[in-house]
């Protein structure tokens, strides 16, 4: 259990605290929303740090390869589902975002079985960045930032679709050619 793996586990352990802070009293406490946003930011930073440390110090493990993307998806999906419950995001948007994650995860699993590694694309990284910004802004729910918040949500959604299309076009052989 090296440092990157501990950071990944910490991210998973932060999720219930994040959800509790965001959902307490139906999300009506602005103070708890700031706490939830702080937890979300801290958890997101562990994602950045664990990968950077693992690569820099050659601490990549099978546990990390499995848990890191799972922890990311658990964090983001938890936030998105809470935002549906709070009436801040429509379910159809969240379904598109979560569906993309399942599709890419499945693609990577099939590719991995064939000895192919599908690296994160720039589109995927842009998607993640806008997704995180949009989620944080939605959590904070600041009325004066509503236009910026909605713009970030739409950009994140568009990048979700674009990054999915990019993955599918670049890696269609994973599904169409069988064993590679």
PDB file of C-alpha atoms in Angstrom:
ATOM      1  CA  UNK A   1       0.000   0.000   0.000  1.00  0.00           C
ATOM      2  CA  UNK A   2       2.159   2.832  -1.317  1.00  0.00           C
ATOM      3  CA  UNK A   3       1.370   6.566  -1.175  1.00  0.00           C
ATOM      4  CA  UNK A   4      -0.553   6.775  -4.478  1.00  0.00           C
ATOM      5  CA  UNK A   5      -2.741   3.846  -3.430  1.00  0.00           C
ATOM      6  CA  UNK A   6      -3.349   5.435  -0.023  1.00  0.00           C
ATOM      7  CA  UNK A   7      -4.447   8.624  -1.774  1.00  0.00           C
ATOM      8  CA  UNK A   8      -6.844   6.610  -3.932  1.00  0.00           C
ATOM      9  CA  UNK A   9      -8.322   4.904  -0.860  1.00  0.00           C
ATOM     10  CA  UNK A  10      -8.570   8.283   0.861  1.00  0.00           C
ATOM     11  CA  UNK A  11     -10.555   9.603  -2.115  1.00  0.00           C
ATOM     12  CA  UNK A  12     -13.041   6.735  -1.760  1.00  0.00           C
ATOM     13  CA  UNK A  13     -13.315   7.320   1.981  1.00  0.00           C
ATOM     14  CA  UNK A  14     -14.043  11.011   1.416  1.00  0.00           C
ATOM     15  CA  UNK A  15     -17.112  10.283  -0.705  1.00  0.00           C
ATOM     16  CA  UNK A  16     -19.573   9.564   2.141  1.00  0.00           C
ATOM     17  CA  UNK A  17     -18.468  12.746   3.937  1.00  0.00           C
ATOM     18  CA  UNK A  18     -18.881  14.725   0.727  1.00  0.00           C
ATOM     19  CA  UNK A  19     -22.369  13.303   0.131  1.00  0.00           C
ATOM     20  CA  UNK A  20     -23.411  13.882   3.756  1.00  0.00           C
ATOM     21  CA  UNK A  21     -22.254  17.504   3.687  1.00  0.00           C
ATOM     22  CA  UNK A  22     -23.977  18.188   0.375  1.00  0.00           C
ATOM     23  CA  UNK A  23     -27.255  16.425   1.170  1.00  0.00           C
ATOM     24  CA  UNK A  24     -27.623  17.424   4.840  1.00  0.00           C
ATOM     25  CA  UNK A  25     -30.922  19.230   5.339  1.00  0.00           C
ATOM     26  CA  UNK A  26     -31.750  18.748   1.677  1.00  0.00           C
ATOM     27  CA  UNK A  27     -28.759  20.769   0.564  1.00  0.00           C
ATOM     28  CA  UNK A  28     -30.191  23.956   2.062  1.00  0.00           C
ATOM     29  CA  UNK A  29     -27.171  24.872   4.192  1.00  0.00           C
ATOM     30  CA  UNK A  30     -24.815  27.093   2.206  1.00  0.00           C
ATOM     31  CA  UNK A  31     -22.101  26.491   4.819  1.00  0.00           C
ATOM     32  CA  UNK A  32     -22.328  22.729   4.315  1.00  0.00           C
ATOM     33  CA  UNK A  33     -22.267  23.241   0.557  1.00  0.00           C
ATOM     34  CA  UNK A  34     -18.926  25.007   0.957  1.00  0.00           C
ATOM     35  CA  UNK A  35     -17.742  22.093   3.101  1.00  0.00           C
ATOM     36  CA  UNK A  36     -18.940  19.660   0.420  1.00  0.00           C
ATOM     37  CA  UNK A  37     -17.159  21.678  -2.270  1.00  0.00           C
ATOM     38  CA  UNK A  38     -13.946  21.678  -0.212  1.00  0.00           C
ATOM     39  CA  UNK A  39     -14.150  17.903   0.225  1.00  0.00           C
ATOM     40  CA  UNK A  40     -14.831  17.450  -3.499  1.00  0.00           C
ATOM     41  CA  UNK A  41     -11.851  19.655  -4.413  1.00  0.00           C
ATOM     42  CA  UNK A  42      -9.590  17.801  -1.958  1.00  0.00           C
ATOM     43  CA  UNK A  43     -10.739  14.439  -3.312  1.00  0.00           C
ATOM     44  CA  UNK A  44     -10.188  15.643  -6.884  1.00  0.00           C
ATOM     45  CA  UNK A  45      -6.685  16.779  -5.980  1.00  0.00           C
ATOM     46  CA  UNK A  46      -5.859  13.308  -4.638  1.00  0.00           C
ATOM     47  CA  UNK A  47      -6.687  12.024  -8.126  1.00  0.00           C
ATOM     48  CA  UNK A  48      -4.192  14.411  -9.672  1.00  0.00           C
ATOM     49  CA  UNK A  49      -1.540  13.629  -7.046  1.00  0.00           C
ATOM     50  CA  UNK A  50      -1.797   9.849  -6.951  1.00  0.00           C
ATOM     51  CA  UNK A  51      -1.225   9.498 -10.679  1.00  0.00           C
ATOM     52  CA  UNK A  52       1.591  12.025 -10.745  1.00  0.00           C
ATOM     53  CA  UNK A  53       3.396  10.383  -7.807  1.00  0.00           C
ATOM     54  CA  UNK A  54       2.839   6.853  -9.143  1.00  0.00           C
ATOM     55  CA  UNK A  55       4.341   7.715 -12.529  1.00  0.00           C
ATOM     56  CA  UNK A  56       7.190   9.871 -11.215  1.00  0.00           C
ATOM     57  CA  UNK A  57       8.402   7.330  -8.656  1.00  0.00           C
ATOM     58  CA  UNK A  58       7.456   4.183 -10.590  1.00  0.00           C
ATOM     59  CA  UNK A  59       4.842   3.195  -8.017  1.00  0.00           C
ATOM     60  CA  UNK A  60       2.215   1.999 -10.494  1.00  0.00           C
ATOM     61  CA  UNK A  61       0.418  -1.082  -9.146  1.00  0.00           C
ATOM     62  CA  UNK A  62      -2.415  -3.306 -10.314  1.00  0.00           C
ATOM     63  CA  UNK A  63      -4.435  -2.082  -7.316  1.00  0.00           C
ATOM     64  CA  UNK A  64      -3.902   1.501  -8.464  1.00  0.00           C
ATOM     65  CA  UNK A  65      -4.753   0.694 -12.083  1.00  0.00           C
ATOM     66  CA  UNK A  66      -8.035  -0.797 -10.891  1.00  0.00           C
ATOM     67  CA  UNK A  67      -8.980   1.491  -8.007  1.00  0.00           C
ATOM     68  CA  UNK A  68      -7.920   4.895  -9.345  1.00  0.00           C
ATOM     69  CA  UNK A  69     -10.425   5.061 -12.214  1.00  0.00           C
ATOM     70  CA  UNK A  70     -13.067   3.417 -10.026  1.00  0.00           C
ATOM     71  CA  UNK A  71     -12.529   6.013  -7.278  1.00  0.00           C
ATOM     72  CA  UNK A  72     -12.813   8.804  -9.855  1.00  0.00           C
ATOM     73  CA  UNK A  73     -16.072   7.439 -11.205  1.00  0.00           C
ATOM     74  CA  UNK A  74     -17.498   6.924  -7.705  1.00  0.00           C
ATOM     75  CA  UNK A  75     -16.677  10.511  -6.752  1.00  0.00           C
ATOM     76  CA  UNK A  76     -18.070  12.125  -9.892  1.00  0.00           C
ATOM     77  CA  UNK A  77     -21.131   9.871 -10.119  1.00  0.00           C
ATOM     78  CA  UNK A  78     -21.921  10.507  -6.441  1.00  0.00           C
ATOM     79  CA  UNK A  79     -21.775  14.244  -7.039  1.00  0.00           C
ATOM     80  CA  UNK A  80     -23.894  14.099 -10.190  1.00  0.00           C
ATOM     81  CA  UNK A  81     -26.552  11.893  -8.596  1.00  0.00           C
ATOM     82  CA  UNK A  82     -26.730  14.205  -5.575  1.00  0.00           C
ATOM     83  CA  UNK A  83     -27.176  17.165  -7.905  1.00  0.00           C
ATOM     84  CA  UNK A  84     -30.129  15.384  -9.544  1.00  0.00           C
ATOM     85  CA  UNK A  85     -31.656  14.825  -6.103  1.00  0.00           C
ATOM     86  CA  UNK A  86     -31.176  18.508  -5.287  1.00  0.00           C
ATOM     87  CA  UNK A  87     -32.897  19.485  -8.535  1.00  0.00           C
ATOM     88  CA  UNK A  88     -29.779  21.119  -9.964  1.00  0.00           C
ATOM     89  CA  UNK A  89     -29.113  18.801 -12.881  1.00  0.00           C
ATOM     90  CA  UNK A  90     -31.526  16.998 -15.168  1.00  0.00           C
ATOM     91  CA  UNK A  91     -31.274  13.215 -15.053  1.00  0.00           C
ATOM     92  CA  UNK A  92     -30.830  12.949 -18.835  1.00  0.00           C
ATOM     93  CA  UNK A  93     -27.551  14.902 -18.661  1.00  0.00           C
ATOM     94  CA  UNK A  94     -26.229  12.700 -15.896  1.00  0.00           C
ATOM     95  CA  UNK A  95     -27.267   9.568 -17.791  1.00  0.00           C
ATOM     96  CA  UNK A  96     -25.224  10.738 -20.803  1.00  0.00           C
ATOM     97  CA  UNK A  97     -22.183  11.466 -18.628  1.00  0.00           C
ATOM     98  CA  UNK A  98     -22.362   8.193 -16.690  1.00  0.00           C
ATOM     99  CA  UNK A  99     -23.063   6.195 -19.866  1.00  0.00           C
ATOM    100  CA  UNK A 100     -19.908   7.598 -21.439  1.00  0.00           C
ATOM    101  CA  UNK A 101     -17.905   6.431 -18.410  1.00  0.00           C
ATOM    102  CA  UNK A 102     -19.330   2.902 -18.661  1.00  0.00           C
ATOM    103  CA  UNK A 103     -18.677   2.738 -22.401  1.00  0.00           C
ATOM    104  CA  UNK A 104     -15.069   3.902 -22.078  1.00  0.00           C
ATOM    105  CA  UNK A 105     -14.441   1.556 -19.132  1.00  0.00           C
ATOM    106  CA  UNK A 106     -15.812  -1.357 -21.159  1.00  0.00           C
ATOM    107  CA  UNK A 107     -13.738  -0.357 -24.152  1.00  0.00           C
ATOM    108  CA  UNK A 108     -10.605  -0.232 -22.024  1.00  0.00           C
ATOM    109  CA  UNK A 109     -11.392  -3.637 -20.528  1.00  0.00           C
ATOM    110  CA  UNK A 110     -11.777  -5.250 -23.961  1.00  0.00           C
ATOM    111  CA  UNK A 111      -8.634  -3.494 -25.203  1.00  0.00           C
ATOM    112  CA  UNK A 112      -6.699  -4.628 -22.133  1.00  0.00           C
ATOM    113  CA  UNK A 113      -7.727  -8.241 -22.776  1.00  0.00           C
ATOM    114  CA  UNK A 114      -6.148  -7.825 -26.211  1.00  0.00           C
ATOM    115  CA  UNK A 115      -2.969  -6.266 -24.843  1.00  0.00           C
ATOM    116  CA  UNK A 116      -3.904  -2.764 -25.987  1.00  0.00           C
ATOM    117  CA  UNK A 117      -3.698   0.223 -23.656  1.00  0.00           C
ATOM    118  CA  UNK A 118      -6.069   3.069 -24.424  1.00  0.00           C
ATOM    119  CA  UNK A 119      -4.534   6.186 -22.961  1.00  0.00           C
ATOM    120  CA  UNK A 120      -6.550   9.172 -21.826  1.00  0.00           C
ATOM    121  CA  UNK A 121      -7.055  11.639 -24.648  1.00  0.00           C
ATOM    122  CA  UNK A 122      -6.900  15.408 -24.498  1.00  0.00           C
ATOM    123  CA  UNK A 123     -10.653  15.485 -25.101  1.00  0.00           C
ATOM    124  CA  UNK A 124     -11.128  13.257 -22.057  1.00  0.00           C
ATOM    125  CA  UNK A 125      -8.875  15.480 -19.968  1.00  0.00           C
ATOM    126  CA  UNK A 126     -10.753  18.613 -21.056  1.00  0.00           C
ATOM    127  CA  UNK A 127     -14.020  16.823 -20.265  1.00  0.00           C
ATOM    128  CA  UNK A 128     -12.803  15.957 -16.786  1.00  0.00           C
ATOM    129  CA  UNK A 129     -11.617  19.510 -16.131  1.00  0.00           C
ATOM    130  CA  UNK A 130     -14.932  21.078 -17.149  1.00  0.00           C
ATOM    131  CA  UNK A 131     -16.853  18.372 -15.329  1.00  0.00           C
ATOM    132  CA  UNK A 132     -15.004  19.128 -12.096  1.00  0.00           C
ATOM    133  CA  UNK A 133     -15.473  22.888 -12.493  1.00  0.00           C
ATOM    134  CA  UNK A 134     -19.179  22.437 -13.296  1.00  0.00           C
ATOM    135  CA  UNK A 135     -19.720  20.125 -10.317  1.00  0.00           C
ATOM    136  CA  UNK A 136     -17.968  22.513  -7.936  1.00  0.00           C
ATOM    137  CA  UNK A 137     -19.983  25.469  -9.222  1.00  0.00           C
ATOM    138  CA  UNK A 138     -23.214  23.473  -8.966  1.00  0.00           C
ATOM    139  CA  UNK A 139     -22.350  22.425  -5.411  1.00  0.00           C
ATOM    140  CA  UNK A 140     -21.679  26.027  -4.396  1.00  0.00           C
ATOM    141  CA  UNK A 141     -24.926  27.122  -6.081  1.00  0.00           C
ATOM    142  CA  UNK A 142     -24.008  30.833  -6.192  1.00  0.00           C
ATOM    143  CA  UNK A 143     -26.827  32.711  -7.990  1.00  0.00           C
ATOM    144  CA  UNK A 144     -24.493  35.370  -9.427  1.00  0.00           C
ATOM    145  CA  UNK A 145     -22.477  32.609 -11.128  1.00  0.00           C
ATOM    146  CA  UNK A 146     -25.513  30.831 -12.591  1.00  0.00           C
ATOM    147  CA  UNK A 147     -24.708  31.704 -16.216  1.00  0.00           C
ATOM    148  CA  UNK A 148     -21.076  30.614 -15.876  1.00  0.00           C
ATOM    149  CA  UNK A 149     -22.163  27.466 -14.033  1.00  0.00           C
ATOM    150  CA  UNK A 150     -24.659  26.536 -16.754  1.00  0.00           C
ATOM    151  CA  UNK A 151     -22.087  27.260 -19.462  1.00  0.00           C
ATOM    152  CA  UNK A 152     -19.582  24.940 -17.758  1.00  0.00           C
ATOM    153  CA  UNK A 153     -22.227  22.221 -17.455  1.00  0.00           C
ATOM    154  CA  UNK A 154     -23.018  22.452 -21.182  1.00  0.00           C
ATOM    155  CA  UNK A 155     -19.341  22.506 -22.130  1.00  0.00           C
ATOM    156  CA  UNK A 156     -18.757  19.433 -19.938  1.00  0.00           C
ATOM    157  CA  UNK A 157     -21.692  17.666 -21.600  1.00  0.00           C
ATOM    158  CA  UNK A 158     -20.484  18.539 -25.108  1.00  0.00           C
ATOM    159  CA  UNK A 159     -16.957  17.407 -24.248  1.00  0.00           C
ATOM    160  CA  UNK A 160     -18.413  14.189 -22.837  1.00  0.00           C
ATOM    161  CA  UNK A 161     -19.976  13.400 -26.209  1.00  0.00           C
ATOM    162  CA  UNK A 162     -16.960  14.610 -28.221  1.00  0.00           C
ATOM    163  CA  UNK A 163     -14.497  12.603 -26.112  1.00  0.00           C
ATOM    164  CA  UNK A 164     -16.669   9.491 -26.455  1.00  0.00           C
ATOM    165  CA  UNK A 165     -16.801   9.923 -30.234  1.00  0.00           C
ATOM    166  CA  UNK A 166     -13.024  10.466 -30.285  1.00  0.00           C
ATOM    167  CA  UNK A 167     -12.394   7.249 -28.299  1.00  0.00           C
ATOM    168  CA  UNK A 168     -14.751   5.250 -30.489  1.00  0.00           C
ATOM    169  CA  UNK A 169     -13.292   6.533 -33.775  1.00  0.00           C
ATOM    170  CA  UNK A 170      -9.665   6.068 -32.721  1.00  0.00           C
ATOM    171  CA  UNK A 171     -10.202   2.656 -31.162  1.00  0.00           C
ATOM    172  CA  UNK A 172     -13.007   1.028 -33.158  1.00  0.00           C
ATOM    173  CA  UNK A 173     -10.654  -1.834 -34.038  1.00  0.00           C
ATOM    174  CA  UNK A 174     -10.826  -3.003 -30.420  1.00  0.00           C
ATOM    175  CA  UNK A 175     -14.403  -4.149 -31.042  1.00  0.00           C
ATOM    176  CA  UNK A 176     -14.396  -4.839 -34.780  1.00  0.00           C
ATOM    177  CA  UNK A 177     -11.236  -6.883 -35.206  1.00  0.00           C
ATOM    178  CA  UNK A 178     -11.578  -9.317 -32.327  1.00  0.00           C
ATOM    179  CA  UNK A 179      -8.230 -10.458 -30.995  1.00  0.00           C
ATOM    180  CA  UNK A 180      -5.534  -7.980 -31.909  1.00  0.00           C
TER     181      UNK A 180
END
